C-alpha cells in the first residue's frame, strides 16, 4: 500500500502510523480473491473503485469483517452491469440512494461470505426536515469523503489493476484514529443538521471504538440534541443496539446522558440520576446501573448478550418513580421492579423492539429482586420451583443479572450474597435432577382432566389444569392416583 496522501508527520508518530498501514495492507491482501477481480472489472470499464468508510477504518484497526463498502464514479446501473455474473446475489434496495448491494461467496465451503455495498460518488443535499437526502451524484472522491460522518470514516483505499492498493486520506482520518478522536469532516453543526442520526452514531462509535469526542463535536451534540427527534424510532433502536453491543457501552451511554441525547430517546436512563441529600442517603442509581451493566458483561459466555445488557442497564429504572424518604434518614423504593418492568415495556415498544425482546427484558427487570430474601432461609422447594418456572428460558440470564446486581463495597455482605446464590443454584440443580423443572406441567393433561371429571372442552378444564399446575409447583410430581384424588377433591369443593 502506497504512503498516505497526507503529510505523515501530522498528528501522530511515524512508527505507529506505518505499522497500522502495513497491517491494513496485509489484511486487504488476504482479500485479494475478492478485491482484485472486482477492481479489474471496474478498471477495464474505465471506472475508479475505492474501499471506503468503516471498511478502511477497521482494516487499519485490524478488525475488518466480512462487510465491504466501496465508492465509485460509475452510476448504479453501470455498477449492476459490472457485478452481474460475478457475484452470487445482487439486489437494488438502496439504488435510489446510489447503492448497489451484493453477496460474493468464497470458492471453498469454509470461506467467508462477503457482503458488498458499492455506492456512486455522492454530493447530497438535505432538506434538514427528515433524514433522507436528496440524492445528487458527485464526480470526485474528495466530494464524497467530505460528506461522511466522521474523519475516521473518511479514509479510502484506491483499488487498482492487479491488486494495487493506494491509501488516501485528505481529511486527516488517520490522525484522528491515532489520537482516538471522533471529529467531523465539515463543521459538526453542518453534519448533524444534515443527518441528526450522526449524533447518536457518535455515541455508538465511542462504545465500539473506545474513542473520545472532539470538544466541538460534544458541544454541537449538546446544542442540537433535540434534532434527534427527526429520526425514526427504528433507526434510533438500531444505533442503540450497536452501542449496547460495543466494547465500551458505559462510555457511550455517558455521552448520551451528558449531551442530552438520552433525554430525547430514552429519558428513563438520565432520570436515574437521583439527587442525593445529606439526610436521606442512597446509591447513585445511574452509576449503580452502569456498574451492574459492566459486571453483567463480565459474566457473558462468548458473544455479547443484548437482552442481558439491556436488562442490566434498565433493571432499576423504576426507582425514581417509587422513591420514598423514610423516617430516620432511610430511602425506600418499594415495588420498583414492578414499576420498572412496566416502564421498560412502554419504552421498548416506543422504540419498536420486537415483542420477544420487550417480553424478555421486561421480565428480567420484573424478576431481578425475586432472589432477595433467599438467604434468610425461608425458601421451600416450592419457592425454588416457582423461581425457575417464572424465569423459564431466561433463567441463565436471570442468574447473571442477579449476580451482577451486587455492587456493595461491604466485602462481608458481598460474600454472603454470592454464597446465597451459589446455594440457590445448587438447590435448583438438585431439584432439576429429580424433576423436569424446565417444563413444569400438571400431572394430568387436558384430555385426562376431561375424562376424570366427565367434562366437555371449556373454561372448567382450563381452571382444573391451572389448579393442578399450582399443585405441581407446591408439592412436586404426584403419581397418577394421587393426582386424580386431588383433582376430584378440588372439583367437589367447587360445587
PDB file of C-alpha atoms in Angstrom, residues 203-204 206-208 210-211 218 242-258 269 286-298 309 312-313:
ATOM      1  CA  UNK A 203     -22.047   7.798  20.956  1.00  0.00           C
ATOM      2  CA  UNK A 204     -22.149   4.418  19.220  1.00  0.00           C
ATOM      3  CA  UNK A 206     -17.406   5.809  21.375  1.00  0.00           C
ATOM      4  CA  UNK A 207     -18.763   2.436  22.530  1.00  0.00           C
ATOM      5  CA  UNK A 208     -17.442   0.414  19.599  1.00  0.00           C
ATOM      6  CA  UNK A 210     -13.242   3.418  22.619  1.00  0.00           C
ATOM      7  CA  UNK A 211     -12.639   6.859  21.070  1.00  0.00           C
ATOM      8  CA  UNK A 218     -19.581  17.162  22.032  1.00  0.00           C
ATOM      9  CA  UNK A 242     -24.969  -1.284  18.258  1.00  0.00           C
ATOM     10  CA  UNK A 243     -23.921   0.954  21.144  1.00  0.00           C
ATOM     11  CA  UNK A 244     -25.033  -1.626  23.724  1.00  0.00           C
ATOM     12  CA  UNK A 245     -23.144  -4.385  21.915  1.00  0.00           C
ATOM     13  CA  UNK A 246     -19.910  -2.379  21.731  1.00  0.00           C
ATOM     14  CA  UNK A 247     -16.809  -2.998  23.812  1.00  0.00           C
ATOM     15  CA  UNK A 248     -17.284   0.238  25.793  1.00  0.00           C
ATOM     16  CA  UNK A 249     -21.047   0.724  26.243  1.00  0.00           C
ATOM     17  CA  UNK A 250     -20.691   2.578  29.557  1.00  0.00           C
ATOM     18  CA  UNK A 251     -18.731   5.353  27.861  1.00  0.00           C
ATOM     19  CA  UNK A 252     -21.265   5.503  25.016  1.00  0.00           C
ATOM     20  CA  UNK A 253     -24.153   5.783  27.471  1.00  0.00           C
ATOM     21  CA  UNK A 254     -22.319   8.542  29.339  1.00  0.00           C
ATOM     22  CA  UNK A 255     -22.003  10.501  26.087  1.00  0.00           C
ATOM     23  CA  UNK A 256     -25.749  10.185  25.504  1.00  0.00           C
ATOM     24  CA  UNK A 257     -26.595  11.296  29.025  1.00  0.00           C
ATOM     25  CA  UNK A 258     -24.034  14.117  29.264  1.00  0.00           C
ATOM     26  CA  UNK A 269     -31.782   6.455  31.871  1.00  0.00           C
ATOM     27  CA  UNK A 286     -27.424   5.742  37.466  1.00  0.00           C
ATOM     28  CA  UNK A 287     -23.838   4.862  38.416  1.00  0.00           C
ATOM     29  CA  UNK A 288     -25.037   1.672  40.104  1.00  0.00           C
ATOM     30  CA  UNK A 289     -26.830   0.643  36.900  1.00  0.00           C
ATOM     31  CA  UNK A 290     -23.699   1.227  34.818  1.00  0.00           C
ATOM     32  CA  UNK A 291     -21.711  -0.887  37.273  1.00  0.00           C
ATOM     33  CA  UNK A 292     -24.313  -3.668  37.023  1.00  0.00           C
ATOM     34  CA  UNK A 293     -24.052  -3.478  33.236  1.00  0.00           C
ATOM     35  CA  UNK A 294     -20.267  -3.779  33.407  1.00  0.00           C
ATOM     36  CA  UNK A 295     -20.475  -6.748  35.781  1.00  0.00           C
ATOM     37  CA  UNK A 296     -23.129  -8.434  33.624  1.00  0.00           C
ATOM     38  CA  UNK A 297     -20.837  -8.072  30.605  1.00  0.00           C
ATOM     39  CA  UNK A 298     -18.049  -9.722  32.599  1.00  0.00           C
ATOM     40  CA  UNK A 309     -27.189  -5.913  28.711  1.00  0.00           C
ATOM     41  CA  UNK A 312     -28.788  -4.815  33.449  1.00  0.00           C
ATOM     42  CA  UNK A 313     -28.984  -1.161  32.382  1.00  0.00           C
TER      43      UNK A 313
END
